[in-house]
Coordinates of C-alpha atoms and ligand atoms in Angstrom, one line a residue:
M141 CA 47.1 -40.8 93.4
R142 CA 47.9 -40.8 97.4
R143 CA 49.9 -44.0 96.9
M144 CA 52.1 -42.8 94.2
K145 CA 53.1 -39.6 95.5
Q146 CA 53.8 -42.1 98.7
K147 CA 55.7 -44.0 96.3
L148 CA 57.7 -41.3 94.8
N149 CA 57.9 -39.8 98.7
K150 CA 59.9 -43.4 99.3
W151 CA 62.5 -43.0 96.3
T152 CA 63.2 -39.4 96.8
T153 CA 64.2 -40.8 100.2
H154 CA 66.5 -43.2 99.3
I155 CA 68.5 -41.3 96.3
P156 CA 71.3 -39.6 98.0
I157 CA 71.8 -36.1 98.7
R158 CA 73.9 -35.7 96.1
W159 CA 72.7 -36.8 93.4
R160 CA 69.4 -34.9 94.9
L161 CA 71.0 -31.5 95.4
T162 CA 72.2 -32.6 91.7
L163 CA 68.8 -32.2 90.2
I164 CA 67.5 -29.8 91.7
S165 CA 70.5 -27.4 91.1
L166 CA 69.9 -28.9 87.4
G167 CA 66.2 -28.5 87.2
L168 CA 66.4 -24.8 88.5
F169 CA 68.9 -23.7 85.5
T170 CA 67.2 -25.2 83.1
V171 CA 64.1 -23.4 84.2
L172 CA 65.8 -20.1 84.0
L173 CA 67.6 -21.2 81.4
S174 CA 64.6 -21.7 79.0
G175 CA 63.0 -18.6 80.4
L176 CA 65.4 -16.2 79.9
G177 CA 65.7 -18.0 76.0
T178 CA 62.5 -17.7 75.6
I179 CA 62.6 -14.2 76.7
I180 CA 65.2 -13.2 74.2
L181 CA 63.5 -15.0 71.0
L182 CA 59.8 -13.2 71.8
M183 CA 61.5 -9.8 72.1
S184 CA 64.1 -10.1 69.2
E185 CA 60.8 -11.6 66.8
Q186 CA 59.1 -8.4 68.1
A187 CA 61.5 -6.3 67.7
L188 CA 62.1 -7.2 64.1
L189 CA 58.0 -7.3 63.0
N190 CA 58.0 -4.1 64.1
N191 CA 61.5 -2.9 61.7
Q192 CA 59.3 -4.7 59.4
I193 CA 55.9 -2.3 59.5
D194 CA 58.1 0.6 59.9
A195 CA 59.9 -0.5 56.6
L196 CA 56.2 -1.0 54.9
H197 CA 55.1 2.6 56.2
N198 CA 58.0 3.9 55.2
E199 CA 57.5 2.4 51.6
A200 CA 53.9 3.3 51.5
L201 CA 55.0 6.5 52.2
L202 CA 57.1 7.0 49.3
A203 CA 55.3 5.5 46.4
V204 CA 52.4 8.0 47.8
K205 CA 53.9 11.0 48.2
G206 CA 55.1 10.0 44.6
L207 CA 52.2 10.3 42.9
R208 CA 51.1 13.0 40.9
N209 CA 49.4 15.7 42.1
H210 CA 49.5 14.5 45.9
P211 CA 45.8 13.6 46.2
F212 CA 45.9 11.2 49.6
V213 CA 47.8 11.6 52.8
L214 CA 48.3 8.1 55.2
S215 CA 46.2 8.5 58.3
K216 CA 46.3 7.4 61.7
P217 CA 43.3 6.7 62.5
P218 CA 40.8 6.8 60.1
G219 CA 39.0 9.7 58.5
P220 CA 35.2 8.9 58.1
P221 CA 34.6 6.9 54.7
E222 CA 33.6 8.6 51.7
G223 CA 31.1 7.1 49.7
Q224 CA 32.4 7.8 45.6
L225 CA 35.7 7.6 44.2
S226 CA 36.6 10.3 41.3
P227 CA 38.1 8.7 38.1
A228 CA 41.5 10.1 39.5
L229 CA 41.3 9.5 42.4
L230 CA 40.6 6.2 40.7
S231 CA 43.5 6.0 38.8
S232 CA 45.8 7.1 41.5
L233 CA 45.0 4.4 43.7
I234 CA 45.9 1.6 40.9
V235 CA 48.9 3.1 40.2
L236 CA 49.5 3.5 43.7
G237 CA 49.1 -0.3 44.4
E238 CA 51.4 -1.5 40.8
R239 CA 54.0 1.0 43.0
L240 CA 53.7 -1.3 46.1
T241 CA 53.9 -4.3 44.1
S242 CA 57.1 -6.1 44.1
S243 CA 58.7 -9.4 44.4
N244 CA 59.4 -9.0 48.1
S245 CA 55.2 -7.3 48.9
D246 CA 51.9 -7.7 47.6
A247 CA 49.6 -4.5 47.6
I248 CA 46.0 -4.3 47.7
I249 CA 43.4 -1.0 47.2
L250 CA 40.3 -1.8 50.0
S251 CA 37.4 0.3 50.0
P252 CA 37.0 1.3 53.7
S253 CA 34.1 -1.3 54.1
G254 CA 36.5 -3.5 53.5
T255 CA 35.6 -5.1 49.7
V256 CA 38.4 -5.4 47.5
M257 CA 38.8 -1.9 44.8
V258 CA 41.9 -2.5 43.2
P259 CA 42.9 -5.7 43.2
S260 CA 47.3 -7.0 43.4
N261 CA 49.1 -6.9 40.0
D262 CA 50.0 -10.5 38.1
F263 CA 53.5 -9.5 39.5
P264 CA 55.5 -12.8 38.5
L265 CA 57.6 -13.6 41.6
A266 CA 55.0 -11.0 43.9
P267 CA 54.2 -13.1 47.3
M268 CA 50.8 -14.6 47.3
P269 CA 48.0 -12.4 47.8
I270 CA 46.6 -12.3 51.3
R271 CA 42.3 -12.0 51.8
L272 CA 41.0 -10.8 55.1
S273 CA 37.9 -10.6 56.0
P274 CA 36.0 -6.8 56.6
A275 CA 35.7 -8.3 60.2
E276 CA 39.6 -8.6 61.0
I277 CA 40.9 -5.5 58.6
H278 CA 38.3 -3.6 61.1
Q279 CA 40.1 -5.8 64.4
A280 CA 44.0 -4.8 62.6
M281 CA 42.6 -1.4 61.9
T282 CA 41.2 -0.6 66.2
D283 CA 43.2 -2.6 68.0
D284 CA 46.7 -1.4 68.9
S285 CA 48.6 -3.5 66.7
E286 CA 49.1 -0.7 64.7
G287 CA 47.4 -2.1 61.3
S288 CA 49.4 -4.6 61.4
K289 CA 48.7 -8.8 61.4
L290 CA 50.3 -12.4 60.5
V291 CA 48.6 -14.0 59.4
R292 CA 49.2 -17.8 56.9
D293 CA 49.1 -17.6 53.6
A294 CA 47.6 -20.3 50.9
H295 CA 50.9 -21.9 51.2
K296 CA 50.7 -21.7 54.7
L297 CA 53.7 -19.6 55.0
R298 CA 53.6 -16.5 57.2
Q299 CA 53.1 -12.7 55.8
L300 CA 53.1 -9.7 57.8
V301 CA 50.0 -7.7 56.7
V302 CA 50.2 -3.7 57.0
L303 CA 46.6 -1.9 56.5
I304 CA 46.7 1.9 56.0
P305 CA 43.6 4.4 55.7
L306 CA 44.0 6.6 52.4
V307 CA 42.4 9.8 53.0
N308 CA 41.6 12.7 51.1
D309 CA 40.4 15.9 52.2
H310 CA 39.9 14.5 55.8
Q311 CA 37.8 11.1 54.1
T312 CA 39.0 7.2 53.8
V313 CA 38.9 6.9 50.4
A314 CA 40.5 3.5 51.2
I315 CA 42.3 1.6 52.8
L316 CA 46.0 0.3 51.8
Q317 CA 47.0 -3.5 52.0
I318 CA 51.0 -4.8 52.2
S319 CA 51.7 -7.9 53.0
T320 CA 54.9 -9.3 53.1
P321 CA 56.2 -12.9 54.0
T322 CA 58.4 -13.5 57.4
S323 CA 60.5 -16.0 55.8
T324 CA 63.7 -13.6 56.6
I325 CA 63.0 -12.8 60.0
D326 CA 61.8 -16.8 60.5
E327 CA 64.9 -18.2 59.9
F328 CA 66.6 -15.6 61.8
I329 CA 64.3 -16.6 64.9
T330 CA 65.3 -20.0 64.1
T331 CA 68.8 -19.8 64.0
L332 CA 68.6 -17.5 66.8
R333 CA 66.4 -20.1 68.6
F334 CA 69.2 -22.9 67.4
I335 CA 71.6 -20.5 68.7
L336 CA 70.3 -20.6 73.0
L337 CA 69.8 -24.2 72.8
L338 CA 73.5 -24.9 71.9
G339 CA 73.9 -22.3 75.0
V340 CA 71.5 -24.2 76.9
G341 CA 72.6 -27.4 76.0
G342 CA 76.5 -25.9 76.8
A343 CA 75.9 -24.3 80.0
L344 CA 73.9 -27.1 81.2
S345 CA 76.4 -29.7 80.4
I346 CA 78.9 -27.5 82.3
A347 CA 76.8 -27.0 85.1
I348 CA 76.5 -30.4 85.3
A349 CA 80.1 -31.5 84.6
L350 CA 81.0 -29.2 87.9
T351 CA 78.2 -29.2 90.5
F352 CA 78.6 -33.1 90.9
P353 CA 82.0 -32.6 92.1
L354 CA 81.4 -29.8 94.0
I355 CA 78.9 -31.3 95.6
G356 CA 80.5 -34.2 96.5
T357 CA 83.4 -32.5 97.9
A358 CA 81.1 -30.1 99.9
L359 CA 79.3 -33.2 101.5
R360 CA 82.5 -35.2 102.3
P361 CA 83.4 -34.2 105.5
L362 CA 79.4 -35.2 106.3
V363 CA 79.9 -38.6 104.5
E364 CA 82.9 -38.8 107.1
I365 CA 80.5 -38.4 110.1
E366 CA 78.8 -40.9 109.1
R367 CA 81.3 -43.3 109.1
T368 CA 82.8 -42.4 112.0
S369 CA 79.7 -42.0 114.1
R370 CA 78.4 -45.7 112.4
Y371 CA 81.7 -47.2 113.9
I372 CA 81.7 -45.4 117.1
A373 CA 78.3 -47.1 117.4
E374 CA 79.0 -50.5 116.4
E375 CA 83.1 -50.8 118.2
R376 CA 82.2 -48.4 121.0
A377 CA 85.4 -46.8 120.1
L378 CA 84.3 -43.4 122.2
S379 CA 88.0 -42.4 121.8
M380 CA 87.5 -41.8 118.5
R381 CA 87.0 -37.9 117.1
L382 CA 86.5 -36.8 113.3
C383 CA 89.6 -34.8 111.8
A384 CA 89.3 -31.1 113.0
P385 CA 87.7 -28.8 110.6
A386 CA 88.8 -26.0 108.4
T387 CA 85.9 -24.4 107.5
N388 CA 83.3 -22.2 109.8
D389 CA 80.5 -23.4 107.8
E390 CA 77.6 -25.8 108.6
I391 CA 80.3 -28.7 108.1
G392 CA 82.5 -27.2 110.0
R393 CA 80.9 -26.4 113.6
L394 CA 78.6 -30.1 112.9
T395 CA 81.9 -31.6 113.3
L396 CA 82.7 -29.2 115.9
S397 CA 79.5 -30.3 118.0
F398 CA 79.7 -34.3 117.2
N399 CA 83.3 -34.2 118.7
Q400 CA 81.7 -31.7 121.3
M401 CA 78.9 -34.7 121.9
V402 CA 81.0 -37.9 121.5
E403 CA 83.9 -36.4 124.4
Q404 CA 80.9 -35.6 126.5
L405 CA 79.8 -39.5 126.1
E406 CA 82.7 -40.8 126.6
T407 CA 83.5 -38.5 129.8
A408 CA 80.0 -40.3 131.0
F409 CA 81.0 -43.3 129.9
K410 CA 84.3 -43.0 132.2
R411 CA 82.6 -41.6 134.9
Q412 CA 79.7 -43.9 134.8
K413 CA 82.1 -46.8 134.8
Q414 CA 84.1 -45.1 137.6
F415 CA 81.1 -44.8 139.7
V416 CA 80.0 -48.2 139.6
S417 CA 83.4 -49.5 140.7
D418 CA 83.8 -46.7 143.7
A419 CA 80.3 -47.5 144.1
S420 CA 81.3 -51.6 145.1
H421 CA 84.6 -50.3 146.2
E422 CA 82.8 -49.1 149.1
L423 CA 80.3 -51.3 149.9
R424 CA 82.8 -54.2 149.9
T425 CA 84.6 -52.7 152.9
P426 CA 81.4 -53.1 154.8
L427 CA 80.4 -56.4 153.9
T428 CA 84.1 -57.1 154.5
V429 CA 83.8 -56.4 158.3
L430 CA 79.5 -57.7 158.9
R431 CA 80.9 -61.2 157.4
G432 CA 83.9 -60.9 159.9
S433 CA 81.7 -59.9 162.3
L434 CA 79.2 -63.0 161.6
E435 CA 81.5 -65.5 161.4
M436 CA 83.2 -64.8 164.7
L437 CA 80.1 -65.3 166.2
L438 CA 79.2 -68.7 164.2
I439 CA 82.4 -70.0 165.4
G440 CA 81.4 -68.8 169.0
V441 CA 84.1 -66.4 170.0
D442 CA 82.4 -64.9 172.7
R443 CA 82.5 -68.3 174.0
G444 CA 79.0 -67.2 175.7
D445 CA 79.9 -63.5 176.5
I446 CA 77.6 -61.3 176.5
E447 CA 79.9 -58.2 176.1
T448 CA 81.8 -59.8 173.3
S449 CA 79.1 -60.9 170.9
R450 CA 77.1 -57.1 172.4
R451 CA 80.3 -55.7 170.4
L452 CA 80.3 -57.5 168.1
A453 CA 76.8 -56.2 167.3
R454 CA 77.6 -52.7 167.6
S455 CA 80.2 -53.1 165.6
M456 CA 77.9 -54.9 162.7
S457 CA 75.4 -52.1 163.2
S458 CA 77.2 -50.0 162.6
E459 CA 78.4 -51.4 159.3
V460 CA 74.8 -51.6 158.6
L461 CA 74.2 -47.9 158.7
R462 CA 77.3 -47.7 156.7
M463 CA 76.1 -49.5 153.9
Q464 CA 72.6 -47.8 154.4
R465 CA 73.5 -43.8 154.3
L466 CA 76.2 -45.0 151.6
V467 CA 72.6 -46.0 149.7
E468 CA 70.9 -43.4 150.3
D469 CA 73.5 -41.2 148.8
L470 CA 73.9 -42.9 145.7
L471 CA 70.7 -43.2 145.6
A472 CA 70.3 -39.7 145.8
L473 CA 73.1 -39.0 142.8
T474 CA 71.6 -41.3 140.3
R475 CA 68.0 -39.5 141.1
L476 CA 70.1 -35.8 140.2
D477 CA 71.9 -37.6 137.7
E478 CA 68.4 -38.7 135.9
G479 CA 67.4 -34.3 136.1
R480 CA 65.3 -35.0 138.6
R481 CA 65.6 -31.7 140.2
A482 CA 64.8 -31.0 143.7
A483 CA 61.1 -31.7 144.4
R484 CA 59.9 -29.1 146.2
E485 CA 61.2 -25.2 145.4
D486 CA 59.7 -22.7 148.2
I487 CA 60.0 -19.2 149.9
V488 CA 62.8 -20.5 152.8
N489 CA 63.3 -18.9 156.3
V490 CA 66.8 -19.3 156.6
R491 CA 66.8 -18.1 159.9
T492 CA 64.2 -21.0 160.8
I493 CA 66.9 -23.3 159.0
I494 CA 70.3 -21.7 160.5
D495 CA 68.4 -22.7 163.7
K496 CA 67.9 -26.5 163.1
V497 CA 70.7 -27.0 161.9
Y498 CA 73.0 -25.2 165.2
D499 CA 70.8 -27.4 167.5
Q500 CA 71.4 -30.8 165.7
A501 CA 75.1 -29.8 165.2
Q502 CA 75.3 -29.5 169.2
Q503 CA 74.5 -32.8 169.0
L504 CA 77.2 -33.8 166.6
A505 CA 79.8 -31.7 168.3
R506 CA 82.7 -33.7 170.5
G507 CA 83.6 -30.6 172.5
Q508 CA 83.8 -27.9 169.7
D509 CA 82.4 -24.9 170.6
I510 CA 79.3 -24.5 167.4
R511 CA 77.8 -20.6 166.9
S512 CA 75.3 -19.0 165.0
D513 CA 75.5 -15.7 163.3
V514 CA 72.4 -14.9 161.2
A515 CA 71.8 -10.8 160.2
A516 CA 69.0 -9.2 161.4
N517 CA 67.2 -8.2 157.8
I518 CA 68.3 -11.8 156.0
F519 CA 66.3 -12.1 153.4
S520 CA 64.2 -15.4 152.6
V521 CA 65.5 -18.0 149.1
R522 CA 63.6 -19.8 146.8
A523 CA 65.2 -23.5 147.8
D524 CA 63.5 -27.1 148.5
P525 CA 63.6 -26.3 153.2
D526 CA 64.5 -30.3 153.7
R527 CA 67.2 -30.6 151.0
L528 CA 68.7 -27.0 152.2
Q529 CA 68.3 -28.2 155.6
Q530 CA 70.4 -32.5 154.7
I531 CA 72.7 -29.5 152.9
L532 CA 74.1 -27.7 155.6
L533 CA 74.0 -30.9 157.7
N534 CA 76.3 -32.5 155.6
I535 CA 78.9 -29.6 156.3
V536 CA 78.6 -28.9 159.4
E537 CA 79.3 -32.6 159.2
N538 CA 82.8 -32.3 158.0
A539 CA 84.0 -29.1 159.8
V540 CA 82.4 -31.1 163.4
K541 CA 84.5 -34.0 161.6
Y542 CA 87.7 -32.7 160.6
T543 CA 87.8 -29.9 163.7
A544 CA 89.7 -30.6 166.9
T545 CA 87.2 -30.7 170.2
D546 CA 89.0 -27.8 170.9
G547 CA 88.2 -26.1 167.9
C548 CA 84.7 -23.6 166.9
V549 CA 82.2 -24.4 164.2
K550 CA 80.5 -21.4 163.1
L551 CA 77.4 -20.9 160.8
V552 CA 77.1 -17.6 159.5
A553 CA 74.3 -16.2 157.0
C554 CA 73.8 -12.1 155.7
N555 CA 72.0 -11.0 152.4
G556 CA 74.8 -11.0 149.6
V557 CA 75.4 -9.1 146.9
D558 CA 72.7 -9.0 143.9
N559 CA 70.6 -10.1 145.5
T560 CA 71.5 -13.3 147.5
V561 CA 71.6 -14.5 150.7
V562 CA 75.2 -16.1 151.9
I563 CA 75.1 -18.6 153.8
E564 CA 79.0 -20.0 155.4
V565 CA 80.1 -22.8 157.8
R566 CA 83.6 -22.0 158.8
D567 CA 85.9 -23.5 161.1
N568 CA 89.2 -23.5 162.7
G569 CA 89.9 -27.1 162.3
K570 CA 92.3 -29.3 159.8
G571 CA 92.0 -27.5 156.6
I572 CA 92.5 -29.2 153.1
P573 CA 96.0 -29.7 151.3
A574 CA 95.8 -26.8 148.0
E575 CA 96.4 -29.6 145.3
A576 CA 93.7 -31.5 147.5
L577 CA 91.3 -28.8 146.8
P578 CA 89.7 -28.6 143.5
H579 CA 89.0 -32.4 144.3
V580 CA 86.7 -32.3 147.1
F581 CA 83.1 -31.8 145.1
D582 CA 84.4 -35.1 143.0
R583 CA 82.2 -38.7 143.9
F584 CA 84.1 -40.3 146.2
Y585 CA 86.8 -38.2 146.8
R586 CA 88.8 -38.2 150.2
V587 CA 91.7 -36.0 150.8
D588 CA 93.4 -39.3 153.1
S589 CA 91.8 -42.3 151.8
A590 CA 93.2 -45.0 153.3
R591 CA 94.2 -43.0 157.1
S592 CA 90.4 -41.8 157.1
R593 CA 89.0 -44.9 157.1
I594 CA 91.3 -46.4 159.2
A595 CA 89.5 -48.3 162.5
P596 CA 88.8 -47.8 164.8
Q597 CA 88.1 -43.3 164.3
R598 CA 86.9 -44.5 160.5
I599 CA 86.0 -40.4 160.7
G600 CA 86.2 -40.6 156.9
G601 CA 83.3 -41.4 155.2
S602 CA 82.2 -42.2 151.7
G603 CA 83.1 -38.8 150.0
L604 CA 79.9 -38.3 148.2
G605 CA 78.9 -35.7 150.6
L606 CA 80.2 -32.7 149.4
A607 CA 79.3 -34.0 145.8
I608 CA 75.7 -34.4 146.2
A609 CA 75.8 -31.3 148.7
K610 CA 77.3 -29.7 144.8
E611 CA 74.6 -30.8 142.5
L612 CA 71.1 -30.0 145.0
I613 CA 73.2 -26.3 145.5
E614 CA 73.2 -26.2 141.7
A615 CA 70.2 -27.3 141.3
Q616 CA 68.1 -24.8 142.8
G617 CA 70.2 -21.8 141.1
G618 CA 72.5 -21.2 143.9
T619 CA 76.5 -22.2 143.6
I620 CA 79.0 -23.2 146.5
T621 CA 82.4 -22.9 147.1
I622 CA 84.7 -23.7 149.4
D623 CA 88.1 -22.0 150.7
S624 CA 90.7 -23.6 153.2
I625 CA 94.3 -23.2 154.5
F626 CA 96.1 -26.6 155.4
G627 CA 96.3 -26.8 159.2
Q628 CA 94.1 -23.3 160.1
G629 CA 90.9 -24.6 158.8
T630 CA 88.0 -24.7 156.3
T631 CA 85.1 -22.1 155.0
V632 CA 82.4 -23.7 152.9
T633 CA 80.0 -21.0 151.1
I634 CA 76.1 -21.3 149.4
R635 CA 75.2 -18.5 147.5
L636 CA 70.8 -18.8 146.4
H637 CA 68.5 -16.1 145.3
A638 CA 66.8 -14.4 147.6
V639 CA 63.0 -13.4 147.7
T640 CA 61.5 -10.5 149.4
N641 CA 57.9 -10.2 150.3
D642 CA 57.9 -14.1 151.4
V643 CA 56.0 -16.8 152.6
E644 CA 57.2 -18.5 154.5
V645 CA 58.2 -22.6 154.9
T646 CA 59.6 -24.3 157.5
P647 CA 61.5 -27.5 156.6
Q648 CA 59.9 -31.4 158.3
S649 CA 62.1 -33.0 160.7
L650 CA 64.8 -35.3 158.8
Ligands
LIG140 N1 85.7 -28.6 157.2 C1 85.9 -29.8 156.4 N2 87.7 -29.4 157.2 C2 88.8 -30.2 156.2 N3 88.4 -31.3 155.3 C3 87.7 -31.4 154.7 C4 86.4 -31.0 155.6 N4 85.3 -31.0 154.8 C5 85.5 -32.0 153.9 N5 86.8 -32.0 153.7 C6 87.9 -32.8 152.9 O1 87.2 -32.9 151.5 C7 86.6 -34.8 151.5 C8 85.2 -34.7 150.6 O2 84.2 -34.3 151.3 P1 82.8 -34.8 151.8 O3 81.7 -34.6 152.9 O4 82.5 -35.3 150.4 O5 83.2 -36.6 152.0 P2 83.3 -37.1 153.3 O6 82.8 -36.8 154.3 O7 84.2 -38.1 153.6 O8 81.7 -38.8 153.5 P3 80.7 -38.3 153.3 O9 80.2 -36.9 153.5 O10 80.1 -38.9 152.1 O11 79.8 -38.9 154.5 C9 86.3 -34.9 152.5 O12 86.7 -36.8 152.7 C10 87.3 -34.4 153.8 O13 89.1 -35.0 153.3
LIG141 MG1 81.1 -35.2 154.1

């Protein structure tokens, strides 16, 4: 059984979605139309039978009223049975039976106990007489069928039997049984069934003719998406897009999301390529310098001069340090790209961090005036203290690098609006041109890349410091912005969520 179910499941999952939808909708349509047809048939049949019952009752009433002296009334419910009948009553019953027997109906008179008192007379074309058992008579008289019953006669034809108690002086003297074939009703119902079948068949044919192409049209964008995604996967054609949808339904939104996803993939792919090429390019310069210095040492350029060999060794050491830092930065960015956010998130005392960065900035300064100004009521922040100190140090390092020796670098921290803490690093150095400002957070971007790497100053780094700072600050739920006026100075602003009622965590030494 389970295996069969599995096979069925496997089979259904292989049917194209367009067929599945067509089959499901047609199945539902068939069930609904069949149900509706059955209800119409049953209700029509019941209405016609009720009509027939009323007609037989009226016929009986007319016949009873036409009897001399009006010996009976038709009663419902029947009165108590009368034991012995007078000859006058008996002859009235015989007359009644004769009058109600015709080519269309047969009438017999039964005693209250169900035995035949007056059998049907031999009318030539009268329908087949019906004999009910006393139990059937009792059931028909007592249930809510209004004394009627549908039975099959000896020729297997359906007949409607109506039982009407005849009451004289509050006592049931007899039961009038009139039976009539339901052939007219049956014929009508057969014709109606045929018409309904034709209608259902016709409606289903129209539904098939319309549903299949309609579903096909509705699913066409899906087929297009499937084809395009396969092509993109096989050919790596990430520049390909689906045609913009005209509708704003599920398929329209799916197309938009698909295009967005491919665009993001394309950007990520390009970015990765650019990253690898920039990283190799950055590594090539120090490696070339290293190789040059080593070759000079190997061919004995120093000629035994200890000072020359030291100078070459110092140059090699600084290139190795440069490469080490670059590799560390690349590693940090890779981790951030992988989604490995800040390792720790603690409540950090901002004053402690600023003091530490201030001390380190004093050592980096080449004569610049380093100042720090932290608000007395400064809130703490939730962050990774080591990372925060590293970010601030990178920004201060930039400020020191790009500020003249008689310039000034200032660290400012205060509470901002919306429960934030604002940390600023201001300098009055050379500033950044307006056109370069939007790019300073890009990886490997340097404002003046050609000049900044020219020896011997080589003040420029690899252009990763601000990119890493931005990713790290955003990973901690904060923001970082840069404002600069070319020739006047630069301000880098960090905003972090403030926390109150804190437990202080100080950074470990970097
Ligand atoms: N305070 C500043 N004053 C002037 N220019 C700045 C300042 N800070 C950053 N810049 C410019 O923005 C560029 C990008 O800075 P970023 O810190 O990302 O790289 P970098 O300092 O060159 O290298 P790295 O930080 O990787 O050693 C710098 O090359 C520099 O041109
Ligand atoms: Mg830097």
